[in-house]
mmCIF file of C-alpha atoms in Angstrom:
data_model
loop_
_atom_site.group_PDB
_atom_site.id
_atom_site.type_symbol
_atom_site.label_atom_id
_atom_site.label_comp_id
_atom_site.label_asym_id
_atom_site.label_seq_id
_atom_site.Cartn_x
_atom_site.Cartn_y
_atom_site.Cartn_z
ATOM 1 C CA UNK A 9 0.511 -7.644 17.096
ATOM 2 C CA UNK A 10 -0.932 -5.116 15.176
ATOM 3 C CA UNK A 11 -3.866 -5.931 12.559
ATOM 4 C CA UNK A 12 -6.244 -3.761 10.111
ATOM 5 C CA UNK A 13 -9.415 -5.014 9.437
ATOM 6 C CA UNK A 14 -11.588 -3.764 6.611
ATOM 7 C CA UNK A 15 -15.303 -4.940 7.325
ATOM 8 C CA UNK A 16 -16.542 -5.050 3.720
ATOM 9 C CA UNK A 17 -14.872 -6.183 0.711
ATOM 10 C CA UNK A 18 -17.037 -4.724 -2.037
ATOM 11 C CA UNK A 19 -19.107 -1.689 -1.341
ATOM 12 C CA UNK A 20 -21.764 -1.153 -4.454
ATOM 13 C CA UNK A 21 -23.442 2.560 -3.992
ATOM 14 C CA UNK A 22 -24.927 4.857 -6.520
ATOM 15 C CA UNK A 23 -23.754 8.255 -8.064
ATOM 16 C CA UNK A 24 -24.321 11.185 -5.457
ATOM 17 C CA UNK A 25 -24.991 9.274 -2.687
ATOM 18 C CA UNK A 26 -22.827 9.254 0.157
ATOM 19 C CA UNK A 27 -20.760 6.538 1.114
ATOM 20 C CA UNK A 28 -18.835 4.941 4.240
ATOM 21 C CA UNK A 29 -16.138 2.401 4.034
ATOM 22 C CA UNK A 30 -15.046 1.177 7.428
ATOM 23 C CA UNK A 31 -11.845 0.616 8.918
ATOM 24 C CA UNK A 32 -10.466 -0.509 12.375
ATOM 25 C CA UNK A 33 -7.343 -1.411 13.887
ATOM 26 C CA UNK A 34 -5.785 -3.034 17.051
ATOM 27 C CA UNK A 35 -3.026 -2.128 18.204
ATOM 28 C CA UNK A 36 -1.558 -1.948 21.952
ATOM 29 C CA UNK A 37 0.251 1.221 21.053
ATOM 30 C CA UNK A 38 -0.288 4.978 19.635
ATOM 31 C CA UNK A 39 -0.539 4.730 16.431
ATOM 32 C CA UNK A 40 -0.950 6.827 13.043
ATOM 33 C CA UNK A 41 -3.740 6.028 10.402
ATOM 34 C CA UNK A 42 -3.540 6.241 6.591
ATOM 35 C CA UNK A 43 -6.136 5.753 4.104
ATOM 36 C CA UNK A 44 -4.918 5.158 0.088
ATOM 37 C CA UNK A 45 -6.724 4.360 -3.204
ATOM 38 C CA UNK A 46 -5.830 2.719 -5.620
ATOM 39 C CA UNK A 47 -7.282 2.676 -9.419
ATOM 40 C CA UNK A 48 -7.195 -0.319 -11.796
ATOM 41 C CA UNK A 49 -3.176 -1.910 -13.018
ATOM 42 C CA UNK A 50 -1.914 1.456 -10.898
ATOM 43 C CA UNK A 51 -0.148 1.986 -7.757
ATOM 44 C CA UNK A 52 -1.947 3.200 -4.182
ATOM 45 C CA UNK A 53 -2.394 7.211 -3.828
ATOM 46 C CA UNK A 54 -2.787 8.535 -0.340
ATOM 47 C CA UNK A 55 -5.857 9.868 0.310
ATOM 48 C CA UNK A 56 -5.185 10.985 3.960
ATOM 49 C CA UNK A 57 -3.699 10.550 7.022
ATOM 50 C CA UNK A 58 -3.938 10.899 10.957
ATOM 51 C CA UNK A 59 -1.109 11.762 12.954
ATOM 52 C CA UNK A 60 -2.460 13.406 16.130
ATOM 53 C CA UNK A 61 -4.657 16.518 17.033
ATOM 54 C CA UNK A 62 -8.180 16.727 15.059
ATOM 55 C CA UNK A 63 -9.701 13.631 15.254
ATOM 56 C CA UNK A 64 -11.767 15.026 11.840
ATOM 57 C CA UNK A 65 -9.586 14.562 8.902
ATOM 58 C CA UNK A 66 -9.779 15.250 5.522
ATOM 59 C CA UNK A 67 -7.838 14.451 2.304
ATOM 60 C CA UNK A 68 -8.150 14.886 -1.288
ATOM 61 C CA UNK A 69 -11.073 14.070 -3.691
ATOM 62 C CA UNK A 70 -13.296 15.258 -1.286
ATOM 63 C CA UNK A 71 -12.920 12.404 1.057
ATOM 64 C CA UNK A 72 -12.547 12.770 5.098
ATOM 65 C CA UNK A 73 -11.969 10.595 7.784
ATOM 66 C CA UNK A 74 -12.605 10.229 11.626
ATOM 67 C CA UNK A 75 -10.329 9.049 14.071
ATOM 68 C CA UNK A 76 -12.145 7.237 17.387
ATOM 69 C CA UNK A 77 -9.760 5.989 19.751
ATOM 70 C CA UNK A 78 -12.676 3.966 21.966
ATOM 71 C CA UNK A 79 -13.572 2.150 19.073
ATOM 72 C CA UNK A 80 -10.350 1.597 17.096
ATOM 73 C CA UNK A 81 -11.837 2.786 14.330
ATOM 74 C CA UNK A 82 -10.678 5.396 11.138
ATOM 75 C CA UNK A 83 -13.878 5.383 8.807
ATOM 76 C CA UNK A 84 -13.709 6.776 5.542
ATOM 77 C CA UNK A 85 -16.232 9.217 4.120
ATOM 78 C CA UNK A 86 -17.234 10.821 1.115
ATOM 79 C CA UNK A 87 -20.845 13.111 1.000
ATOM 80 C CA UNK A 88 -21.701 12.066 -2.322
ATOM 81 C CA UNK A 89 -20.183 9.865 -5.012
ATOM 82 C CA UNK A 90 -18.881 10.065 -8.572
ATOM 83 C CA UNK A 91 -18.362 7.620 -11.511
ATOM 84 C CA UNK A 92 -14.594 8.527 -10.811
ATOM 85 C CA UNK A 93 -14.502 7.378 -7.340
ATOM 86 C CA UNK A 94 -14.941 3.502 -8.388
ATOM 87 C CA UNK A 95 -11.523 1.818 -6.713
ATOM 88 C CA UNK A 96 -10.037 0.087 -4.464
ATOM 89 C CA UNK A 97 -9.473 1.509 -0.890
ATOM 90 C CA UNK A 98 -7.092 0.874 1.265
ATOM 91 C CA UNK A 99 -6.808 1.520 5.310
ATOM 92 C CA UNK A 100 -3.399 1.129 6.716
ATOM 93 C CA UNK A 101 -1.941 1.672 10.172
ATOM 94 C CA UNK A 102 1.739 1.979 11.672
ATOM 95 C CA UNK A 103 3.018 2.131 15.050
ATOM 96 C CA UNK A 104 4.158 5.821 16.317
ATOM 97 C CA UNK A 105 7.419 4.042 17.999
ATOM 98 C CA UNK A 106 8.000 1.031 15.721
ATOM 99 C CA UNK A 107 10.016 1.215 12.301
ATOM 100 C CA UNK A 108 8.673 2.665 9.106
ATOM 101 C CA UNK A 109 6.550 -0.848 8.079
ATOM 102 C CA UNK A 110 2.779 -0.273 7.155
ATOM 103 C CA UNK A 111 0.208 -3.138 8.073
ATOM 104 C CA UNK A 112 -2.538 -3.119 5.089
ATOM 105 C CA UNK A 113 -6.434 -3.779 5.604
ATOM 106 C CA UNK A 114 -7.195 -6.495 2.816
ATOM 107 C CA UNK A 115 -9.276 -3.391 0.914
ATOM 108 C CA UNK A 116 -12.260 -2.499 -0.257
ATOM 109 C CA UNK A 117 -13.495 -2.337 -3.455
ATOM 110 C CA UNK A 118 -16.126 0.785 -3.950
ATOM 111 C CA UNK A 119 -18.076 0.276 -7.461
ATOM 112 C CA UNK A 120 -20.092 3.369 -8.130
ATOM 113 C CA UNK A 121 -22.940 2.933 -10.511
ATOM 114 C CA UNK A 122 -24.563 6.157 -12.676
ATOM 115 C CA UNK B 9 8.650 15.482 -11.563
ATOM 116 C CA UNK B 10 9.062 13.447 -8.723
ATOM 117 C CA UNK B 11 8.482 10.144 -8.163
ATOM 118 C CA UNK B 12 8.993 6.002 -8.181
ATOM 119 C CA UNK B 13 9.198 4.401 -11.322
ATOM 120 C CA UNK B 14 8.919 0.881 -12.188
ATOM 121 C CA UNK B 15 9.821 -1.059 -14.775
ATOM 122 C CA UNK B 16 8.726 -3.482 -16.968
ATOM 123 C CA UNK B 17 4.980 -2.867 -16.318
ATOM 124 C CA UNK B 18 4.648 -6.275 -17.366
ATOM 125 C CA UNK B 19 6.599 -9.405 -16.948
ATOM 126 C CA UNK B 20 6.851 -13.331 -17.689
ATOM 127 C CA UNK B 21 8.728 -15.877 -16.524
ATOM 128 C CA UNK B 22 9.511 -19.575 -17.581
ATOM 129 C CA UNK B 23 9.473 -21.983 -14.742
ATOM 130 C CA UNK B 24 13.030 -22.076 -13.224
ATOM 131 C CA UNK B 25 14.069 -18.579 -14.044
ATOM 132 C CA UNK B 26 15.407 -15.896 -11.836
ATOM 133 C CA UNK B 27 14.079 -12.368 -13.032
ATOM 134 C CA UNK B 28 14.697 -8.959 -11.788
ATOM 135 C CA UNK B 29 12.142 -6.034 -11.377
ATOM 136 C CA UNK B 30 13.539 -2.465 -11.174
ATOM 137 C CA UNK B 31 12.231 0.130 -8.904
ATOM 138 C CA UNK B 32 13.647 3.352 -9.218
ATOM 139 C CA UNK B 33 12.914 6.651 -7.502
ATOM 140 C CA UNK B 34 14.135 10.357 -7.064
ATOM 141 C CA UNK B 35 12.120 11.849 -3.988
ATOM 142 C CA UNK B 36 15.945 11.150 -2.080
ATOM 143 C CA UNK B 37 13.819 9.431 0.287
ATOM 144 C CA UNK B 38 15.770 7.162 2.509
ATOM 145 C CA UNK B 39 13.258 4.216 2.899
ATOM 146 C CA UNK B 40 11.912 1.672 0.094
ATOM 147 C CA UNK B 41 9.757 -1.129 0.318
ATOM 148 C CA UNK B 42 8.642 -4.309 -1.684
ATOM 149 C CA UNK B 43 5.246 -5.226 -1.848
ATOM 150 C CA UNK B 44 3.184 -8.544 -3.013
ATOM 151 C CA UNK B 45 -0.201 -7.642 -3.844
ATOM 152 C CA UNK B 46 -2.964 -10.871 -4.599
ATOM 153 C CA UNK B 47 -6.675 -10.341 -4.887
ATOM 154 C CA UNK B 48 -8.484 -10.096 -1.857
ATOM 155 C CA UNK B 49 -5.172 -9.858 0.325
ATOM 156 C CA UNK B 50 -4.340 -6.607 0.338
ATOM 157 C CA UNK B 51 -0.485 -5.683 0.074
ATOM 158 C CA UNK B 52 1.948 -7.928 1.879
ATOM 159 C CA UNK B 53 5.715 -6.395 2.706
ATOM 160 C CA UNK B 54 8.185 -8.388 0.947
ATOM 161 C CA UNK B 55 11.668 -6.261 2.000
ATOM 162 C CA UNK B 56 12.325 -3.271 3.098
ATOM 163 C CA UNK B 57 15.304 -0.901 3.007
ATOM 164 C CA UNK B 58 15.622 2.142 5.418
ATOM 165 C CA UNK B 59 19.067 3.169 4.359
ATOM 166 C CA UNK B 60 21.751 2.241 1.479
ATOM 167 C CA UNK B 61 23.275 -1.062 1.734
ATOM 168 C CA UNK B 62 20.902 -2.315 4.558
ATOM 169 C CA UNK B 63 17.703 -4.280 3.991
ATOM 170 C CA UNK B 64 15.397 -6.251 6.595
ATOM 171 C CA UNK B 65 12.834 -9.018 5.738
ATOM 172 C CA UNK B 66 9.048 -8.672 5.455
ATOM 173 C CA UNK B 67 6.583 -10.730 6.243
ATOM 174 C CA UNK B 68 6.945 -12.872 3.009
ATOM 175 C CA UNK B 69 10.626 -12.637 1.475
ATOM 176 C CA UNK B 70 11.020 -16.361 0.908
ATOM 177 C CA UNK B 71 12.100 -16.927 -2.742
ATOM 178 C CA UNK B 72 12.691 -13.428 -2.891
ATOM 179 C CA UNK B 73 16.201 -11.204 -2.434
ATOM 180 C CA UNK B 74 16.593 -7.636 -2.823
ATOM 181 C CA UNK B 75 20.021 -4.867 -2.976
ATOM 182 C CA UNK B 76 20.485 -1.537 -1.840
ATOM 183 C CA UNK B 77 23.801 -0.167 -3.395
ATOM 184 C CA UNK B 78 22.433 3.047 -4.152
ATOM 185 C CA UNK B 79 19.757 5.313 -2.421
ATOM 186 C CA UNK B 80 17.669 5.507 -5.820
ATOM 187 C CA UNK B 81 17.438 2.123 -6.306
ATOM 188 C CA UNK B 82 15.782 -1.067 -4.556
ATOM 189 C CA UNK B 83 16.292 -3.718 -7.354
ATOM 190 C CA UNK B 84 13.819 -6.982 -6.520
ATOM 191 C CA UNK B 85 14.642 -10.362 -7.733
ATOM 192 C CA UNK B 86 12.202 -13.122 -7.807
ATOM 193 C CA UNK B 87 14.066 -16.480 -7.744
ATOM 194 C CA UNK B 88 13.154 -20.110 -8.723
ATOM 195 C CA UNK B 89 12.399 -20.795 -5.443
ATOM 196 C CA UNK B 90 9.251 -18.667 -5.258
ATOM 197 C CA UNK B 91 6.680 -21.016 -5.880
ATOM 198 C CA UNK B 92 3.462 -19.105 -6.771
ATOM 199 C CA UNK B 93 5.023 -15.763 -7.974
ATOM 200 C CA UNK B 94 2.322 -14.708 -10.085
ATOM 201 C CA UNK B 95 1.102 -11.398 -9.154
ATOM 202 C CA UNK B 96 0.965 -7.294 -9.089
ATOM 203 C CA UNK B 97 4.378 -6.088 -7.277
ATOM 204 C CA UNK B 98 4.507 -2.651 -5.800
ATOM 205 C CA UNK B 99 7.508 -0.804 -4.534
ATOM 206 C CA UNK B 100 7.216 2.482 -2.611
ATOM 207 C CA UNK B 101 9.369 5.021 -0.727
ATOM 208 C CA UNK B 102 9.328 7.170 2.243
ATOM 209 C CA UNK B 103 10.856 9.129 4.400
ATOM 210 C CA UNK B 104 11.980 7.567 7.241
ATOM 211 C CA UNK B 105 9.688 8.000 10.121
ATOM 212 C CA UNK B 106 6.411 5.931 11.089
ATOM 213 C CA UNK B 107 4.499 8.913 10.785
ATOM 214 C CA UNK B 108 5.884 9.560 7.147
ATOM 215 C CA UNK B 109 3.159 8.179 4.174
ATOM 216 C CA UNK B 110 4.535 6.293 1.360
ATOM 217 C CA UNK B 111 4.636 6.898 -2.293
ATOM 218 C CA UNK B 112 3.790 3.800 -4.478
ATOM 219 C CA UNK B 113 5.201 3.284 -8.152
ATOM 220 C CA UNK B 114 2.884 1.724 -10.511
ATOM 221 C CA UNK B 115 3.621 -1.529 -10.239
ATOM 222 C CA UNK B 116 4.861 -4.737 -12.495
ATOM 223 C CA UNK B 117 2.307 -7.891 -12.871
ATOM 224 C CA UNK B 118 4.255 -11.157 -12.917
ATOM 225 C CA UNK B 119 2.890 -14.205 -14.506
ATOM 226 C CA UNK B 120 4.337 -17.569 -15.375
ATOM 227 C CA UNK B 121 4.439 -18.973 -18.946
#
């Protein structure tokens, strides 16, 4: 069966510093990679996505992402912080034969202090 | 503008009643989705709908039922046999295809008087 795991729940980091949130999956199959924040009482916004080709991805916000098949991993990026960027992050993964059903990571929650 | 819109952005319910949460969108995407969201458990699928007037289980739809009569709208209904319903509900769309990302509404918190 398919899982996400998100390896910290609460990331603290200060403005303009850069920041990693880590994500990795299992999964038997191919599979496409999603990463989606979400801000305070709102619904998730996709951030980015990896379907195939460029392992290097990146998304809005200046965020990125990199895909590494060896490790089953799809970290998530920034180069340096803002206020704004305080959330909760979200890594999902779906199978690239299976139906349309997302598994969710159980998030992380980045707190950016000034 | 396009997009999902839910409705009420909050709810309450006395013990024993049935209520409904609406989840309406106009992307004409073919797929919707229910999902349970509970601190420090990420988002849990409750149903899911990849076409009009057919609907699969998630992972968690006991106490829950859902209808499909029209492709805009995904209609979730939290019964009296949902135990612990408090919570943040999110519905989302897509278009069909495991490669497609979904789009997420805004959400409706639950509690119980």
């Amino acid at each position: 069966a398919q899982s996400v795991t998100q390896l910290d729940s609460q990331v603290p980091v200060f403005e303009e510093a850069p920041v990693e949130l880590r994500c990795n999956y299992s999964s038997s199959v191919s599979v496409y990679l999603f990463w989606y924040v979400q801000y305070p009482n709102q619904g998730l916004q996709l951030l980015l996505k990896y379907l195939s080709g460029s392992t290097l991805v990146k998304g809005i916000n200046g965020f990125e992402a990199e895909f590494n098949k060896s490790q089953t991993s799809f970290h998530l990026r920034k180069p340096s912080v803002h206020i704004s960027d305080t959330a909760e992050y979200f890594c999902a993964v779906s199978q690239s034969y299976n139906t349309d059903k997302l598994i969710f990571g159980t998030g992380t929650r980045l707190q950016v202090f000034p | 503008d396009g997009g999902i819109t839910q409705s009420p952005k909050y709810l309450f319910r006395k013990e024993g009643q049935n209520v409904t949460l609406s989840c309406e969108q106009n992307l004409n995407h073919d797929a919707m989705y229910w999902y349970r969201q509970d601190p420090g458990q990420g988002l849990r699928l409750i149903y899911y709908s990849q076409i009009v007037n057919d609907f699969q289980k998630g992972d968690i739809a006991e106490g829950y039922s859902v209808s499909r009569e029209k492709k805009e709208s995904f209609p979730l209904t939290v019964t009296s046999a949902q135990k612990n319903p408090t919570a943040f509900y999110l519905c989302a769309s897509s278009i069909r295809g495991s490669n497609q990302p979904q789009h997420f509404g805004d959400g409706t918190r639950l509690s119980i008087l």
